[in-house]
Tab-separated table of C-alpha atoms in Angstrom:
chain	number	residue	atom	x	y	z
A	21	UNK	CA	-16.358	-18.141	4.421
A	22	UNK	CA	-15.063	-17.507	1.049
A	23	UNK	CA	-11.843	-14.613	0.282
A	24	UNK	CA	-12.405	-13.074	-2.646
A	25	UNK	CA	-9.320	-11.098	-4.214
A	26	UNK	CA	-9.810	-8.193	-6.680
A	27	UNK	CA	-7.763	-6.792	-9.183
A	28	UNK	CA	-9.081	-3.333	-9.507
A	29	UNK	CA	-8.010	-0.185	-12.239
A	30	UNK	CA	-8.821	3.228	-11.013
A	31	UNK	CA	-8.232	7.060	-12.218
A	32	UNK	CA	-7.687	8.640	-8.932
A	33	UNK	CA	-7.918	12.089	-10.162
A	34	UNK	CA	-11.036	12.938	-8.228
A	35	UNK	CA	-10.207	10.610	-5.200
A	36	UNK	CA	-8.661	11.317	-1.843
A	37	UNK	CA	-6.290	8.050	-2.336
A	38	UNK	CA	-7.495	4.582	-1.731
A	39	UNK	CA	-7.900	4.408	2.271
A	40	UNK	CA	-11.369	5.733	3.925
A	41	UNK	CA	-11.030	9.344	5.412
A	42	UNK	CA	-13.495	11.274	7.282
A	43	UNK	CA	-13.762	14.011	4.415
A	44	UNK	CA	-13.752	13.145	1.119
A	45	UNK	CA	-14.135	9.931	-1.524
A	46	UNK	CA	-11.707	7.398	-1.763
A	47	UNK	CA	-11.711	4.898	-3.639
A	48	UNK	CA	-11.764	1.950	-1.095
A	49	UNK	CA	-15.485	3.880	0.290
A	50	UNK	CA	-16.516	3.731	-3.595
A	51	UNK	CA	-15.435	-0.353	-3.527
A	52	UNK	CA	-17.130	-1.477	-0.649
A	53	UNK	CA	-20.300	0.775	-1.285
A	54	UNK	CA	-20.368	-1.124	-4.602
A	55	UNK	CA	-20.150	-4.683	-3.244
A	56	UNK	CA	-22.578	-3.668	-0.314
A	57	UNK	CA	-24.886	-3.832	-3.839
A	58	UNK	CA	-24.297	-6.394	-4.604
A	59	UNK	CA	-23.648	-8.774	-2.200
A	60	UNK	CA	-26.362	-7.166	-0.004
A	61	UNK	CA	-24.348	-6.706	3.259
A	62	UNK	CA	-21.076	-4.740	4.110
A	63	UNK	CA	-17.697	-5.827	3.819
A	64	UNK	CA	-14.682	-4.158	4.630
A	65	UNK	CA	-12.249	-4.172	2.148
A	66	UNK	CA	-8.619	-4.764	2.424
A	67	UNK	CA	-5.788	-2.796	-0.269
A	68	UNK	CA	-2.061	-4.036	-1.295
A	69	UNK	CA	-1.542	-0.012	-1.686
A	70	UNK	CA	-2.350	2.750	0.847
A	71	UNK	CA	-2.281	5.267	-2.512
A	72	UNK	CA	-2.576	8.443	-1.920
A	73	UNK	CA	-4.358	11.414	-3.479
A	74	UNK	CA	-4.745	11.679	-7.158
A	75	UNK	CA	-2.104	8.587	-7.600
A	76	UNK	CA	-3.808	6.446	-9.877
A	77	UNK	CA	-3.496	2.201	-10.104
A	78	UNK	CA	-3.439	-0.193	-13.171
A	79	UNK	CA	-3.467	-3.324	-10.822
A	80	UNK	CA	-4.798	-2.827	-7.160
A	81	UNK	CA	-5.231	-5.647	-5.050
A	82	UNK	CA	-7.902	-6.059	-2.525
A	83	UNK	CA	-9.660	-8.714	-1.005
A	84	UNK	CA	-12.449	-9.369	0.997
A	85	UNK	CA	-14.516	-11.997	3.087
A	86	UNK	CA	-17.728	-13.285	2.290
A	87	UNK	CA	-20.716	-15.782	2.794
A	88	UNK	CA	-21.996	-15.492	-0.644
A	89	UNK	CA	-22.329	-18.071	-2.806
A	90	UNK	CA	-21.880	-15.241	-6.073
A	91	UNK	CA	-19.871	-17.277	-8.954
A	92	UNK	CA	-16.429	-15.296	-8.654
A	93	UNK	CA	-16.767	-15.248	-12.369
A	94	UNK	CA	-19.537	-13.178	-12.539
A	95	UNK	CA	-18.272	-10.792	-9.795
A	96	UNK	CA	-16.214	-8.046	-11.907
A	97	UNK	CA	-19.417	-7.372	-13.879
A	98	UNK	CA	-21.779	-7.340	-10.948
A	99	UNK	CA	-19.493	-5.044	-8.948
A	100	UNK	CA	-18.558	-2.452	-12.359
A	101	UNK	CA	-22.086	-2.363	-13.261
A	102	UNK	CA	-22.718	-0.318	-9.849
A	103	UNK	CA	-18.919	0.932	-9.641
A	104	UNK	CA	-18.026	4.828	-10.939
A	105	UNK	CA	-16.490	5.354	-14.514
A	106	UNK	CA	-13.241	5.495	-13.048
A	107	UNK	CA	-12.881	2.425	-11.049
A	108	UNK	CA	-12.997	-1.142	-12.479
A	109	UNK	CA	-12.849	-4.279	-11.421
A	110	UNK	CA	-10.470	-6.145	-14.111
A	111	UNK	CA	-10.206	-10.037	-12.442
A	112	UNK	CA	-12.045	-11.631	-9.227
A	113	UNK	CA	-10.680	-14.903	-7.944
A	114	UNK	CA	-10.803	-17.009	-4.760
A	115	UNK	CA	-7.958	-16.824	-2.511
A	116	UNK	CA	-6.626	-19.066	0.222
A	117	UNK	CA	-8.369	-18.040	3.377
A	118	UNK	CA	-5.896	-16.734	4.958
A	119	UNK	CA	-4.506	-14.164	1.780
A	120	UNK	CA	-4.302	-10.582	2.905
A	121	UNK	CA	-3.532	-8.491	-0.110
A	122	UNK	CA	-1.539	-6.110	2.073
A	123	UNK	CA	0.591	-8.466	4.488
A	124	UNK	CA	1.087	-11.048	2.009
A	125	UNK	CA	2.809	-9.017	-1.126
A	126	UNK	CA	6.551	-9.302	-1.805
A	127	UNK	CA	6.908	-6.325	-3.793
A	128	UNK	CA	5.065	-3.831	-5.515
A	129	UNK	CA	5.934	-1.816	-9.151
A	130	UNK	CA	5.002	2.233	-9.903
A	131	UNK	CA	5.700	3.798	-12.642
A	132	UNK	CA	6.257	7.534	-12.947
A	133	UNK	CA	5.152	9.419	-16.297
A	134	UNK	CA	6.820	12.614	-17.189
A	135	UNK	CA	6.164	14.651	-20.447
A	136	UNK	CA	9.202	16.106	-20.855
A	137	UNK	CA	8.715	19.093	-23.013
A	138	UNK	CA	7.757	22.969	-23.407
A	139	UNK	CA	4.206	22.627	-25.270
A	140	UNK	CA	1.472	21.949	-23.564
A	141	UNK	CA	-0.567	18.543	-23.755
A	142	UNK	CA	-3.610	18.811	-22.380
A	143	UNK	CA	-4.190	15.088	-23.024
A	144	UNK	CA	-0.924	14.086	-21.393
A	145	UNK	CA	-0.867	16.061	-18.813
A	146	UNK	CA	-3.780	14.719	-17.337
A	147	UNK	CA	-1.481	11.749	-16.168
A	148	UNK	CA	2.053	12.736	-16.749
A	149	UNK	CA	4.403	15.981	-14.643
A	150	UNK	CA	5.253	18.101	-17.597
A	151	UNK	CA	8.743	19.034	-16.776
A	152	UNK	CA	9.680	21.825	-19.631
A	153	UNK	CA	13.661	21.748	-18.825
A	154	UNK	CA	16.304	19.517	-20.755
A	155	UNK	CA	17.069	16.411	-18.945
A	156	UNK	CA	20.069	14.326	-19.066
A	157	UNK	CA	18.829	11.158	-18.733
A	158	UNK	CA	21.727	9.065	-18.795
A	159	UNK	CA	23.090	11.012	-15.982
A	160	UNK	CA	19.428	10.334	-14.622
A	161	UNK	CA	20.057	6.340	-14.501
A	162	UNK	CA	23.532	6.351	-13.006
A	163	UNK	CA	22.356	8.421	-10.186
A	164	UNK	CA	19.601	5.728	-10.097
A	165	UNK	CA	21.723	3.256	-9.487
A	166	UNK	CA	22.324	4.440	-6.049
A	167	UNK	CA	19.107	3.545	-4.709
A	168	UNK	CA	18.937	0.149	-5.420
A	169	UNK	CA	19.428	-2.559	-2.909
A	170	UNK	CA	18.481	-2.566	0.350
A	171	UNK	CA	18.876	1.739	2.205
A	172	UNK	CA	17.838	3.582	4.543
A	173	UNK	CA	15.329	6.082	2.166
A	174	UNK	CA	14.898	8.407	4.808
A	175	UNK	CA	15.421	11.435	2.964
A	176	UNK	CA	12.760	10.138	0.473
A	177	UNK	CA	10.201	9.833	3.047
A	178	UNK	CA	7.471	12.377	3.986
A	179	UNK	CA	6.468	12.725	7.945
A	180	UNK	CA	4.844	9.699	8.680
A	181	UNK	CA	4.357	8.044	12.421
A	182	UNK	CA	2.968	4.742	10.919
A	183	UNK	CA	6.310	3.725	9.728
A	184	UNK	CA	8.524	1.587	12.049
A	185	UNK	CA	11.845	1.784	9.994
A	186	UNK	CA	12.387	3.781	6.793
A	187	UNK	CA	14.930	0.750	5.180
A	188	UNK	CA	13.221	-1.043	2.059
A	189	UNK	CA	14.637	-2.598	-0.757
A	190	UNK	CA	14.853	-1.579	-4.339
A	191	UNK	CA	14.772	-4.046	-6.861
A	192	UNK	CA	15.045	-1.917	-9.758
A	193	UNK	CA	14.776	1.625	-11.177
A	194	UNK	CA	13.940	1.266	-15.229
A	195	UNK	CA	14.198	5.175	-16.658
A	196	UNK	CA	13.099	4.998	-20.330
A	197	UNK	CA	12.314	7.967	-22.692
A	198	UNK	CA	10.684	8.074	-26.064
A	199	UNK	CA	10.346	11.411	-27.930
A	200	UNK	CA	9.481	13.746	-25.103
A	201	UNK	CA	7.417	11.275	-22.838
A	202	UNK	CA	9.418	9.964	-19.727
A	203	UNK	CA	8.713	6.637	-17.632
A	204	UNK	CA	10.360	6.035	-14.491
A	205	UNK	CA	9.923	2.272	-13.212
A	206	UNK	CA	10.036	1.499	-9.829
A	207	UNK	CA	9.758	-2.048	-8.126
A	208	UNK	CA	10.445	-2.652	-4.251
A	209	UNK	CA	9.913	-4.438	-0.947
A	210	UNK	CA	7.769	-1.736	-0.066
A	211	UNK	CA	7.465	2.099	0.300
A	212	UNK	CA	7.724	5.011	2.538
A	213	UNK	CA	4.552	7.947	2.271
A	214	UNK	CA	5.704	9.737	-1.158
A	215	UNK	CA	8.916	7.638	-1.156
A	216	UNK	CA	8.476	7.177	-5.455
A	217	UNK	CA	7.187	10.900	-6.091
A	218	UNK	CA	10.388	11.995	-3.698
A	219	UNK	CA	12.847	10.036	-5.467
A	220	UNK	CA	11.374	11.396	-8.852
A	221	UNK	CA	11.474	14.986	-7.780
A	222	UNK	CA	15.263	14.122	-6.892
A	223	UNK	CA	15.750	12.530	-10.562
A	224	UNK	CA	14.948	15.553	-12.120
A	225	UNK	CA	16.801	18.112	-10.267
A	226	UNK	CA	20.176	15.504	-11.345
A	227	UNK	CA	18.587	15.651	-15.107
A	228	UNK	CA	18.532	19.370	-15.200
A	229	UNK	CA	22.028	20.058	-13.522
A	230	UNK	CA	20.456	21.593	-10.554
A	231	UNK	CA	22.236	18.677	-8.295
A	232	UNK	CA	25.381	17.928	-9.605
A	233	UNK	CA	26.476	14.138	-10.562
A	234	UNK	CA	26.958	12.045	-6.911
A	235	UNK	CA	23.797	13.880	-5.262
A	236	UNK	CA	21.690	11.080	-4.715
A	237	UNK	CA	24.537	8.924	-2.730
A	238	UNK	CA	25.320	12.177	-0.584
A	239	UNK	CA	21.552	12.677	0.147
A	240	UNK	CA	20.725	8.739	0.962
A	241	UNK	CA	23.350	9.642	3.542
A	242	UNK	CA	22.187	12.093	4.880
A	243	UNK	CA	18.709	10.920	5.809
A	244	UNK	CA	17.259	14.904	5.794
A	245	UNK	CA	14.318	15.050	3.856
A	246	UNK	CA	14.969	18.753	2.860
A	247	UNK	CA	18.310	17.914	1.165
A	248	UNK	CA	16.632	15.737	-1.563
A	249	UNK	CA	14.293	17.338	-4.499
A	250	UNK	CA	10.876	18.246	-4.764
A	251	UNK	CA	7.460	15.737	-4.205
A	252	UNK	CA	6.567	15.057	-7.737
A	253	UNK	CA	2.806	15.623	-8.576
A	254	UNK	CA	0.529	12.759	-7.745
A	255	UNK	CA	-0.797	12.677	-11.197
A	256	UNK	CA	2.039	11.206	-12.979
A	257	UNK	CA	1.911	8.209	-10.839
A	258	UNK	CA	0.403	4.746	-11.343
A	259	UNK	CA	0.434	1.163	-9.846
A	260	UNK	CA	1.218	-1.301	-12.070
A	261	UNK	CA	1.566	-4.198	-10.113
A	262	UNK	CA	1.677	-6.056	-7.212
A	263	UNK	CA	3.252	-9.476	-6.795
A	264	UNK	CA	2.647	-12.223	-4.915
């Protein structure tokens, strides 16, 4: 039995996140309908990143088990020749046989696009939270400093009963502007549900003065979801990577 590991690129505009649901398409349904194609039989396919609805990925990792003898070279074309427009399969290789793409990852990296300005962009907007106030974005990275290392992100994390413990570690928060477009960076152990788009919301309520300079430290401590900022808009955010 072979495990194959995919690195796939998807626009999850129209999607209800990567995991199967009972109503609506998700992008892992769209996956392993595609290699039921072509490999003739199901598979169930496994995800690094649970990503929710309308969050979009640059480098998803999946893998899945499987008898055929397909060249893993020639599996990205087979697979995007069937796949949707917005879903790609960028690299297939074999992995040892007992890889899980989930259980097996050490960290994984989001980024966070903002276009920070009052015209509209319909272009940019498509991926990116258009945030029309003036942000301080200095003040924006000290208060980012706060959340690295290992915490308890609690007040970061949306209800969710799957989670054992809400302590993960941040490795790093990059915040980097140019012009009026905004990236926030993002690499960690792991995450809570809406853990990146909460800590965003939180960013820029510090970067336009509506939570005054040591908020982030007081609401870490607090571990009360309602204390910290708004859930950023799932459109602004992407998975870059996963590692290994």
């Amino acid at each position: 039995m072979r495990n194959i590991k995919l690195t796939i690129s998807y626009d999850g505009t129209v999607y209800k996140g990567w995991q199967i649901q009972k109503n609506g398409r998700t992008v892992q349904e769209e996956v392993e309908k595609a290699i039921g194609k072509v490999f003739k039989k199901k598979h169930r396919v496994h995800g690094a990143s649970r990503t929710d609805a309308g969050v979009h990925a640059r480098a998803q990792v999946a893998h899945f088990k499987t008898s055929s003898a397909i060249p893993v070279g020639k599996i990205p074309l087979a697979l995007n020749a069937v796949l949707p427009e917005d879903v790609a399969v960028t690299r297939a290789e074999e992995a040892p046989p007992d890889f899980h793409s989930r259980f097996d990852s050490r960290s994984k990296h989001y980024t966070y696009c903002i276009l920070n300005s009052t015209d509209r962009d319909p272009f940019r907007e498509k991926y990116s939270w258009r945030v029309p106030y003036r942000l301080d974005v200095p003040l924006m990275r000290k208060e980012a400093c706060s959340l690295t290392g290992r915490r308890d992100f609690k007040s970061f994390q949306a209800a969710d009963k799957r989670e054992r413990t809400s302590v993960r570690k941040v490795f790093y928060i990059d915040i980097n502007k140019r012009k009026s477009f905004l990236t926030i960076d993002i690499e960690a152990d792991g995450f809570l549900y809406n853990m990146v788009r909460n800590i965003v919301g939180t960013l820029v309520e510090v970067g336009r003065a509506y939570f005054p300079p040591g908020s982030v430290r007081k609401i870490l401590k607090n571990r009360d979801r309602t204390t910290a900022g708004p859930t950023a808009p799932a459109k602004g955010l992407f998975l870059v990577e996963v590692k290994y």
